[in-house]
Amino acid sequence: MDNKTIVGTIAKKMGRESRDINALIEGLAQVLKERCGELDSVAIPGFGTFEPVKEDEKIVPDLVTHKRIMMPPAITLNFKPSTLLRKRINENDR
Amino acid sequence: MNHTITLPELVKLLSVATNSSEATAQQFLAEFFNTVSDALADGKNVRIKNIGTFALDGLKPGEIRFLPDSDLAEAVNHPFAFFEPVELDDDLTEEELAAADAKPAPVQESETEEVAGPKTETSASTDAAAVDTSDEAALPSEVEEHLLPEGDEDSETAQEQAEVIEVEKAEPSKAIDEPSHDDNNDSRPSSAQKKGLNPWLMFAAGLLAGVVVGYLLPAIKDGVSSLWMAAPYEFVEPNQPLLPAQDESTIPDIDKLEESRDSLDHSSANDTARQSAAATAVKPLESRPSSVTDTIGRNRFLTTMSRKYYGRYEFWVYIYEENASHLGDPDRIAPGTVVNIPPAGKYDINPDDPQSLRKAAIKAEEIYAPYQK
């Protein structure tokens, strides 16, 4: 499902224009950027949790040159689905 | 830091960010996450602009892979945005890496406080206190090193404040030694430079060696080949007696040979000596002793000798002919067999003359003829 469909669906449900929904999605993205950038997690009940995870630096071999590469540490944004969402997905799989 | 934002908090933050009412924000969030959940439950992947993509993991049922939008990922990773992957030197051992990791560990606490300082000057003490309990302390010291240069006077004041806090906490100050911290900072680039220089030095040394070898090799080769090629013409002092089959009394004296060069009408008692003297008189190349012996070896054949004494391998036939009585098949001469090397003049050997080469080729056919049947 692409962005346009999602926006259209939400706009229809809320009875608002797509432009407003786009602005709200942009606002949500901004909040996620700010909070997750500060290493805060964002928990949505029934959906899941966005949590920034720090990965330590690591040494990996370069497959082409066979030299060792020191990969820098990084913070990645992970999403952990809630149990409810997992259950729904599993039920639908069956 | 490491605080979990709940839905009510998110509603407030969203309403502030979008200048909308909390009711609208709440309704939007509910509809938004319901829609995404429904799509995922239906087995569809969902892509949302500015947020990212939620994809179902085909391998693990119920698992969702979230790929954040590039802007979002960068914003989250901004503390480490300075770093890039670094190729390690081959000579860098695990021990050195472990030692490098272990060194900055004691100063981490003070450094993290320094990082926290410039952000909020007034609440530096509270930030620093918060940092102590957070995982931020686990961040590698390189982050602080990158951040430190950006901090100006504020960072220094924050540093002082951090030191005051440390004193208040009455923690052992051995580890938090400011001069040693500076030393670490100073020494690290120099060691990096040192490590960076090594490959260049090695490259330069390799280049130098290449140039030297490049110059010397042709010279050595020329020297060897000139010696090799000059051998038949400049063969001067044979250490073996000439014509060993003959009696010593019959061997011409060198002085006599020298005289014979001056006067062609030299008459000697021995015919062989006369012949060789005549040959030396006619050809300056053969002015020296006219016949020598050589020994067949595992890697020394008639052709090798011919090349050595006459300059071309084709003239092996004359060496063979000279020693035909005890050689047999030219391809099956036993190593250790001693052969006489006839003087070049005896068979009109001239490596520069095509006629001489042709004669030698014909001679070779004649020699091989009986053995090819």
Coordinates of C-alpha atoms in Angstrom, one line a residue:
Chain A
M1 CA 0.0 0.0 0.0
D2 CA 1.6 3.3 -1.0
N3 CA 1.5 6.7 0.6
K4 CA -1.3 8.0 -1.6
T5 CA -3.7 5.2 -0.8
I6 CA -3.0 5.5 2.9
V7 CA -3.5 9.2 2.8
G8 CA -6.7 8.8 0.8
T9 CA -8.0 6.1 3.2
I10 CA -7.4 8.2 6.3
A11 CA -8.8 11.4 4.7
K12 CA -12.0 9.5 3.9
K13 CA -12.3 8.1 7.4
M14 CA -11.7 11.4 9.0
G15 CA -13.7 13.4 6.5
R16 CA -10.8 15.8 5.8
E17 CA -8.8 16.7 2.8
S18 CA -5.7 14.8 1.8
R19 CA -3.7 17.9 2.2
D20 CA -4.5 18.0 5.9
I21 CA -3.6 14.4 6.3
N22 CA -0.3 15.0 4.5
A23 CA 0.5 17.8 6.9
L24 CA -0.4 15.6 9.9
I25 CA 1.8 12.8 8.6
E26 CA 4.6 15.3 8.1
G27 CA 4.1 16.5 11.7
L28 CA 4.2 13.0 13.0
A29 CA 7.5 12.4 11.1
Q30 CA 8.9 15.6 12.6
V31 CA 7.9 14.4 16.1
L32 CA 9.6 11.0 15.5
K33 CA 12.7 12.8 14.3
E34 CA 12.9 15.0 17.3
R35 CA 12.2 12.4 19.9
C36 CA 14.0 9.5 18.5
G37 CA 16.9 11.8 17.7
E38 CA 17.0 12.3 21.5
L39 CA 17.1 8.5 22.0
D40 CA 13.5 8.5 23.2
S41 CA 11.2 5.6 22.3
V42 CA 7.7 6.3 20.9
A43 CA 5.1 3.6 22.0
I44 CA 1.8 3.3 20.2
P45 CA -0.6 1.0 21.9
G46 CA -1.9 -1.8 19.7
F47 CA 0.6 -0.9 17.0
G48 CA 4.1 -1.1 18.3
T49 CA 7.1 0.9 19.5
F50 CA 9.7 3.0 17.6
E51 CA 12.9 2.7 19.5
P52 CA 16.4 4.0 18.6
V53 CA 19.0 1.4 19.1
K54 CA 22.7 2.1 19.3
E55 CA 25.0 -0.3 17.4
D56 CA 28.6 -0.4 18.5
E57 CA 31.4 0.0 16.1
K58 CA 32.5 -3.2 14.5
I59 CA 35.1 -4.6 12.2
V60 CA 33.9 -6.3 9.0
P61 CA 35.9 -7.8 6.2
D62 CA 35.6 -6.2 2.8
L63 CA 34.5 -9.0 0.4
V64 CA 36.2 -7.4 -2.6
T65 CA 39.6 -6.2 -1.1
H66 CA 39.6 -8.6 1.8
K67 CA 40.7 -5.8 4.0
R68 CA 39.3 -5.1 7.4
I69 CA 36.9 -2.1 7.6
M70 CA 36.0 -0.4 10.9
M71 CA 32.3 0.4 10.7
P72 CA 31.5 3.4 12.9
P73 CA 28.9 3.2 15.6
A74 CA 25.4 4.1 14.6
I75 CA 21.9 4.7 16.0
T76 CA 19.2 3.0 14.0
L77 CA 15.5 3.4 14.4
N78 CA 13.9 0.0 15.0
F79 CA 10.2 -0.8 15.1
K80 CA 8.9 -3.5 17.4
P81 CA 5.4 -4.5 16.6
S82 CA 3.0 -5.0 19.5
T83 CA 1.7 -8.4 20.5
L84 CA -1.7 -7.5 19.2
L85 CA -0.4 -6.5 15.7
R86 CA 1.6 -9.7 15.6
K87 CA -1.4 -11.8 16.5
R88 CA -3.5 -10.1 13.8
I89 CA -0.8 -10.8 11.2
N90 CA -0.4 -14.4 12.2
E91 CA -4.2 -15.0 12.2
N92 CA -4.5 -13.6 8.8
D93 CA -1.6 -15.7 7.6
R94 CA -3.6 -18.8 8.6
Chain B
M1 CA 16.9 10.6 26.8
N2 CA 15.7 7.0 26.8
H3 CA 12.3 8.1 27.8
T4 CA 9.3 6.3 26.3
I5 CA 6.8 8.7 24.7
T6 CA 3.3 7.5 25.4
L7 CA 0.2 8.1 23.1
P8 CA -1.1 11.1 25.1
E9 CA 2.4 12.7 25.0
L10 CA 2.5 12.0 21.3
V11 CA -0.9 13.6 20.8
K12 CA 0.3 16.7 22.6
L13 CA 3.6 16.9 20.6
L14 CA 1.7 16.3 17.3
S15 CA -0.9 19.0 18.1
V16 CA 1.9 21.4 18.8
A17 CA 3.9 20.5 15.8
T18 CA 0.9 20.8 13.4
N19 CA -0.9 23.7 15.2
S20 CA -4.0 21.5 15.4
S21 CA -6.3 20.6 18.2
E22 CA -5.4 17.6 20.4
A23 CA -8.7 16.0 19.4
T24 CA -7.7 16.2 15.7
A25 CA -4.3 14.8 16.5
Q26 CA -5.7 12.0 18.5
Q27 CA -8.2 11.1 15.8
F28 CA -5.6 11.2 13.2
L29 CA -3.2 9.0 15.1
A30 CA -5.9 6.5 15.8
E31 CA -7.0 6.3 12.2
F32 CA -3.4 6.4 10.9
F33 CA -2.2 3.4 13.0
N34 CA -5.4 1.5 12.5
T35 CA -5.1 1.9 8.7
V36 CA -1.5 0.8 8.7
S37 CA -2.3 -2.1 11.0
D38 CA -5.2 -3.2 8.8
A39 CA -2.9 -3.1 5.7
L40 CA -0.2 -5.1 7.5
A41 CA -2.7 -7.6 8.8
D42 CA -3.9 -8.0 5.2
G43 CA -0.4 -9.0 4.2
K44 CA 0.4 -5.7 2.5
N45 CA 3.6 -3.7 2.8
V46 CA 3.0 -0.1 3.7
R47 CA 5.2 2.9 2.6
I48 CA 4.6 6.2 4.2
K49 CA 6.3 9.3 3.0
N50 CA 8.7 10.9 5.5
I51 CA 8.3 8.0 7.9
G52 CA 9.4 4.8 6.2
T53 CA 8.3 1.4 5.0
F54 CA 6.7 -1.3 7.1
A55 CA 7.3 -4.7 5.4
L56 CA 6.2 -8.1 6.5
D57 CA 9.2 -10.4 7.1
G58 CA 8.6 -13.4 4.9
L59 CA 11.0 -15.6 6.9
K60 CA 9.6 -14.8 10.4
P61 CA 5.8 -14.9 10.6
G62 CA 4.4 -11.9 12.6
E63 CA 7.6 -10.0 12.3
I64 CA 7.7 -6.6 10.6
R65 CA 10.8 -5.0 9.1
F66 CA 10.7 -1.2 9.4
L67 CA 12.9 0.7 7.0
P68 CA 13.0 4.3 8.1
D69 CA 12.9 7.2 5.6
S70 CA 16.4 8.5 4.9
D71 CA 15.7 11.8 6.5
L72 CA 14.4 10.2 9.6
A73 CA 17.3 7.7 9.8
E74 CA 19.8 10.6 9.5
A75 CA 18.1 12.6 12.1
V76 CA 18.2 9.6 14.5
N77 CA 21.9 8.9 13.7
H78 CA 23.0 12.5 13.9
P79 CA 25.4 12.0 16.9
F80 CA 27.4 9.6 14.7
A81 CA 26.9 11.3 11.4
F82 CA 30.6 12.5 11.5
F83 CA 32.0 9.0 11.2
E84 CA 32.7 7.1 8.0
P85 CA 33.9 3.5 7.6
V86 CA 37.7 3.3 7.9
E87 CA 40.0 0.8 6.3
L88 CA 42.3 -0.7 8.9
D89 CA 46.0 -1.3 8.3
D90 CA 46.9 -4.9 7.9
D91 CA 49.5 -4.7 10.6
L92 CA 47.0 -3.5 13.1
T93 CA 46.5 -6.3 15.6
E94 CA 43.5 -7.1 17.8
E95 CA 45.6 -6.3 20.9
E96 CA 46.3 -2.8 19.6
L97 CA 42.6 -2.2 18.9
A98 CA 41.7 -3.5 22.3
A99 CA 44.3 -1.2 23.9
A100 CA 42.9 1.7 21.9
D101 CA 39.4 0.9 23.1
A102 CA 40.5 0.5 26.7
K103 CA 42.5 3.8 26.9
P104 CA 39.7 6.4 26.7
A105 CA 37.3 4.4 28.9
P106 CA 38.2 6.2 32.2
V107 CA 37.6 9.7 30.8
Q108 CA 34.2 8.8 29.3
E109 CA 32.2 10.2 32.1
S110 CA 33.7 13.7 32.1
E111 CA 33.6 13.8 28.3
T112 CA 29.9 12.9 28.1
E113 CA 29.3 15.7 30.5
E114 CA 31.2 18.0 28.2
V115 CA 29.0 17.0 25.4
A116 CA 25.9 17.7 27.4
G117 CA 27.2 21.1 28.5
P118 CA 27.0 23.2 25.3
K119 CA 23.4 22.2 24.6
T120 CA 22.0 23.7 27.7
E121 CA 24.3 26.0 29.5
T122 CA 21.9 26.8 32.4
S123 CA 21.0 23.3 33.1
A124 CA 24.4 21.8 32.7
S125 CA 24.4 20.3 36.1
T126 CA 21.0 18.6 35.7
D127 CA 22.1 17.3 32.3
A128 CA 25.3 16.0 33.6
A129 CA 23.5 14.2 36.4
A130 CA 21.1 12.7 33.9
V131 CA 23.9 11.6 31.6
D132 CA 25.5 9.6 34.4
T133 CA 22.6 7.3 34.6
S134 CA 22.0 7.1 30.9
D135 CA 23.4 4.8 28.2
E136 CA 24.9 7.9 26.7
A137 CA 28.0 7.2 28.8
A138 CA 28.6 4.2 26.7
L139 CA 29.1 6.2 23.6
P140 CA 32.6 6.0 22.3
S141 CA 34.9 8.8 23.1
E142 CA 35.4 9.7 19.5
V143 CA 32.0 11.3 19.4
E144 CA 33.1 13.7 22.1
E145 CA 36.3 14.4 20.3
H146 CA 34.3 15.4 17.2
L147 CA 32.0 17.5 19.2
L148 CA 34.5 19.2 21.4
P149 CA 36.0 21.4 18.7
E150 CA 32.5 22.8 18.0
G151 CA 32.1 23.8 21.6
D152 CA 33.6 27.2 22.2
E153 CA 33.9 29.0 25.5
D154 CA 30.6 27.5 26.6
S155 CA 32.1 24.0 26.4
E156 CA 34.9 25.1 28.6
T157 CA 32.6 26.5 31.2
A158 CA 30.5 23.4 31.0
Q159 CA 33.7 21.4 31.5
E160 CA 34.5 23.3 34.6
Q161 CA 31.0 22.7 35.8
A162 CA 31.3 19.1 35.1
E163 CA 34.5 19.0 37.1
V164 CA 32.8 20.7 40.0
I165 CA 30.1 18.1 39.9
E166 CA 32.6 15.3 39.9
V167 CA 34.3 16.8 43.0
E168 CA 30.9 17.0 44.7
K169 CA 30.2 13.4 43.9
A170 CA 33.6 12.7 45.6
E171 CA 34.4 10.1 43.0
P172 CA 37.9 8.8 42.7
S173 CA 39.5 11.4 40.4
K174 CA 42.3 9.2 39.2
A175 CA 40.5 8.3 36.1
I176 CA 39.3 11.8 35.4
D177 CA 42.6 13.5 34.9
E178 CA 42.3 16.5 32.6
P179 CA 46.0 16.7 31.6
S180 CA 46.1 13.1 30.7
H181 CA 42.9 13.6 28.7
D182 CA 44.7 16.3 26.7
D183 CA 47.7 14.0 26.3
N184 CA 45.4 11.4 24.9
N185 CA 43.9 13.8 22.5
D186 CA 47.4 15.0 21.5
S187 CA 48.9 11.6 21.1
R188 CA 46.1 10.1 19.2
P189 CA 46.5 12.1 16.0
S190 CA 50.2 11.5 16.0
S191 CA 49.7 7.8 16.3
A192 CA 47.2 8.0 13.5
Q193 CA 49.7 9.9 11.4
K194 CA 52.3 7.3 12.2
K195 CA 50.0 4.6 11.0
G196 CA 49.1 6.6 8.0
L197 CA 52.7 7.1 7.1
N198 CA 53.6 3.5 7.1
P199 CA 52.0 2.6 3.8
W200 CA 53.5 5.6 2.2
L201 CA 57.0 4.7 3.4
M202 CA 56.5 1.2 2.2
F203 CA 55.3 2.4 -1.1
A204 CA 58.3 4.8 -1.4
A205 CA 60.7 2.0 -0.5
G206 CA 59.1 -0.3 -3.0
L207 CA 59.4 2.3 -5.7
L208 CA 63.0 3.0 -4.9
A209 CA 63.8 -0.7 -5.0
G210 CA 62.0 -1.0 -8.3
V211 CA 64.0 1.9 -9.8
V212 CA 67.3 0.4 -8.6
V213 CA 66.5 -3.0 -9.9
G214 CA 65.2 -1.5 -13.1
Y215 CA 68.6 0.3 -13.6
L216 CA 70.8 -2.5 -12.5
L217 CA 69.1 -5.5 -14.1
P218 CA 69.7 -4.4 -17.8
A219 CA 73.3 -3.5 -16.8
I220 CA 73.9 -6.9 -15.2
K221 CA 72.2 -8.6 -18.1
D222 CA 74.3 -6.7 -20.6
G223 CA 77.4 -7.6 -18.7
V224 CA 76.6 -11.2 -18.5
S225 CA 75.6 -11.4 -22.2
S226 CA 78.6 -9.5 -23.3
L227 CA 80.8 -11.9 -21.3
W228 CA 78.8 -14.8 -22.8
M229 CA 79.0 -13.5 -26.4
A230 CA 82.6 -12.4 -26.1
A231 CA 83.8 -15.7 -24.9
P232 CA 84.6 -17.3 -28.4
Y233 CA 86.4 -14.2 -29.5
E234 CA 88.3 -13.2 -26.4
F235 CA 89.0 -16.6 -25.0
V236 CA 92.5 -16.0 -23.9
E237 CA 94.0 -18.3 -21.4
P238 CA 92.9 -21.9 -21.5
N239 CA 93.9 -23.6 -18.3
Q240 CA 94.0 -26.9 -20.0
P241 CA 96.8 -28.0 -22.3
L242 CA 96.2 -27.6 -26.0
L243 CA 95.8 -30.7 -28.0
P244 CA 96.1 -33.1 -25.1
A245 CA 96.6 -36.1 -27.4
Q246 CA 99.9 -34.8 -28.5
D247 CA 103.2 -34.9 -26.7
E248 CA 104.1 -31.7 -24.7
S249 CA 107.2 -31.3 -26.8
T250 CA 105.0 -30.9 -29.9
I251 CA 102.8 -28.2 -28.5
P252 CA 103.8 -24.8 -29.9
D253 CA 105.2 -22.3 -27.5
I254 CA 103.2 -19.2 -27.0
D255 CA 106.1 -17.0 -27.8
K256 CA 106.5 -18.9 -31.0
L257 CA 102.9 -18.3 -31.9
E258 CA 103.4 -14.6 -31.3
E259 CA 106.3 -14.7 -33.6
S260 CA 104.4 -16.6 -36.2
R261 CA 101.8 -13.9 -36.2
D262 CA 104.5 -11.4 -37.3
S263 CA 105.9 -13.6 -39.9
L264 CA 103.7 -15.9 -41.8
D265 CA 106.6 -18.0 -43.0
H266 CA 107.2 -19.5 -39.7
S267 CA 108.3 -23.1 -40.0
S268 CA 107.9 -25.4 -37.2
A269 CA 108.7 -29.0 -36.7
N270 CA 105.2 -29.9 -35.9
D271 CA 102.5 -29.6 -38.6
T272 CA 99.7 -29.0 -36.1
A273 CA 101.5 -26.1 -34.6
R274 CA 102.1 -24.7 -38.0
Q275 CA 98.4 -25.0 -38.9
S276 CA 97.3 -23.2 -35.7
A277 CA 99.9 -20.5 -36.2
A278 CA 98.6 -19.9 -39.7
A279 CA 95.1 -19.7 -38.5
T280 CA 96.0 -17.2 -35.9
A281 CA 97.8 -15.1 -38.5
V282 CA 94.8 -15.1 -40.8
K283 CA 92.2 -14.3 -38.2
P284 CA 92.8 -12.0 -35.4
L285 CA 89.9 -13.6 -33.5
E286 CA 91.8 -16.8 -33.4
S287 CA 95.1 -15.3 -32.6
R288 CA 95.0 -17.1 -29.2
P289 CA 95.3 -20.8 -28.5
S290 CA 93.5 -22.6 -31.2
S291 CA 92.0 -25.7 -29.4
V292 CA 90.7 -26.3 -26.0
T293 CA 88.8 -29.1 -24.3
D294 CA 85.5 -29.0 -22.6
T295 CA 83.3 -31.5 -20.7
I296 CA 79.7 -32.5 -21.6
G297 CA 77.5 -32.0 -18.6
R298 CA 73.8 -32.4 -17.6
N299 CA 73.2 -28.8 -18.8
R300 CA 76.2 -28.4 -21.1
F301 CA 75.8 -29.7 -24.6
L302 CA 77.6 -29.4 -27.8
T303 CA 75.3 -26.6 -28.8
T304 CA 76.1 -24.8 -25.5
M305 CA 79.8 -25.1 -26.2
S306 CA 79.3 -23.9 -29.8
R307 CA 77.5 -20.9 -28.6
K308 CA 80.2 -20.2 -26.1
Y309 CA 83.2 -20.7 -28.3
Y310 CA 81.8 -19.6 -31.7
G311 CA 78.9 -17.4 -30.9
R312 CA 76.2 -19.5 -32.5
Y313 CA 74.9 -22.9 -31.5
E314 CA 74.8 -24.1 -35.1
F315 CA 78.5 -24.8 -35.2
W316 CA 78.2 -27.7 -32.7
V317 CA 78.7 -29.9 -35.7
Y318 CA 82.4 -29.1 -36.0
I319 CA 82.9 -29.9 -32.3
Y320 CA 81.1 -33.2 -33.0
E321 CA 83.2 -33.9 -36.1
E322 CA 86.4 -33.1 -34.2
N323 CA 85.4 -35.7 -31.6
A324 CA 83.3 -38.0 -33.8
S325 CA 85.5 -41.0 -33.0
H326 CA 84.2 -41.3 -29.4
L327 CA 80.8 -39.6 -29.4
G328 CA 78.3 -41.6 -31.3
D329 CA 74.7 -40.4 -31.4
P330 CA 74.9 -36.6 -31.0
D331 CA 71.8 -36.6 -28.9
R332 CA 73.0 -39.3 -26.5
I333 CA 76.4 -38.1 -25.4
A334 CA 77.1 -39.2 -21.8
P335 CA 77.8 -36.4 -19.3
G336 CA 81.4 -36.2 -18.4
T337 CA 82.6 -36.8 -21.9
V338 CA 85.6 -34.6 -22.7
V339 CA 85.5 -33.0 -26.1
N340 CA 88.1 -31.1 -28.1
I341 CA 87.0 -27.7 -29.2
P342 CA 88.5 -27.1 -32.6
P343 CA 89.8 -23.7 -33.6
A344 CA 87.3 -21.6 -35.6
G345 CA 89.6 -21.3 -38.5
K346 CA 89.9 -25.1 -38.9
Y347 CA 86.4 -25.3 -40.3
D348 CA 86.0 -21.7 -41.5
I349 CA 83.6 -20.9 -38.7
N350 CA 82.2 -17.4 -39.0
P351 CA 79.0 -16.7 -37.1
D352 CA 78.4 -13.6 -39.2
D353 CA 78.6 -15.4 -42.5
P354 CA 75.3 -17.0 -43.7
Q355 CA 77.3 -19.3 -45.9
S356 CA 79.1 -20.7 -42.9
L357 CA 75.8 -21.2 -41.1
R358 CA 74.4 -23.0 -44.1
K359 CA 77.4 -25.3 -44.3
A360 CA 76.9 -26.1 -40.6
A361 CA 73.2 -26.9 -41.2
I362 CA 74.1 -29.3 -44.0
K363 CA 76.8 -30.9 -41.8
A364 CA 74.2 -31.4 -39.1
E365 CA 71.9 -33.3 -41.5
E366 CA 74.8 -35.5 -42.5
I367 CA 75.6 -36.2 -38.9
Y368 CA 72.0 -37.0 -38.0
A369 CA 71.4 -39.1 -41.1
P370 CA 72.8 -42.4 -39.8
Y371 CA 70.9 -42.1 -36.5
Q372 CA 67.6 -41.3 -38.0
K373 CA 67.2 -44.5 -39.8

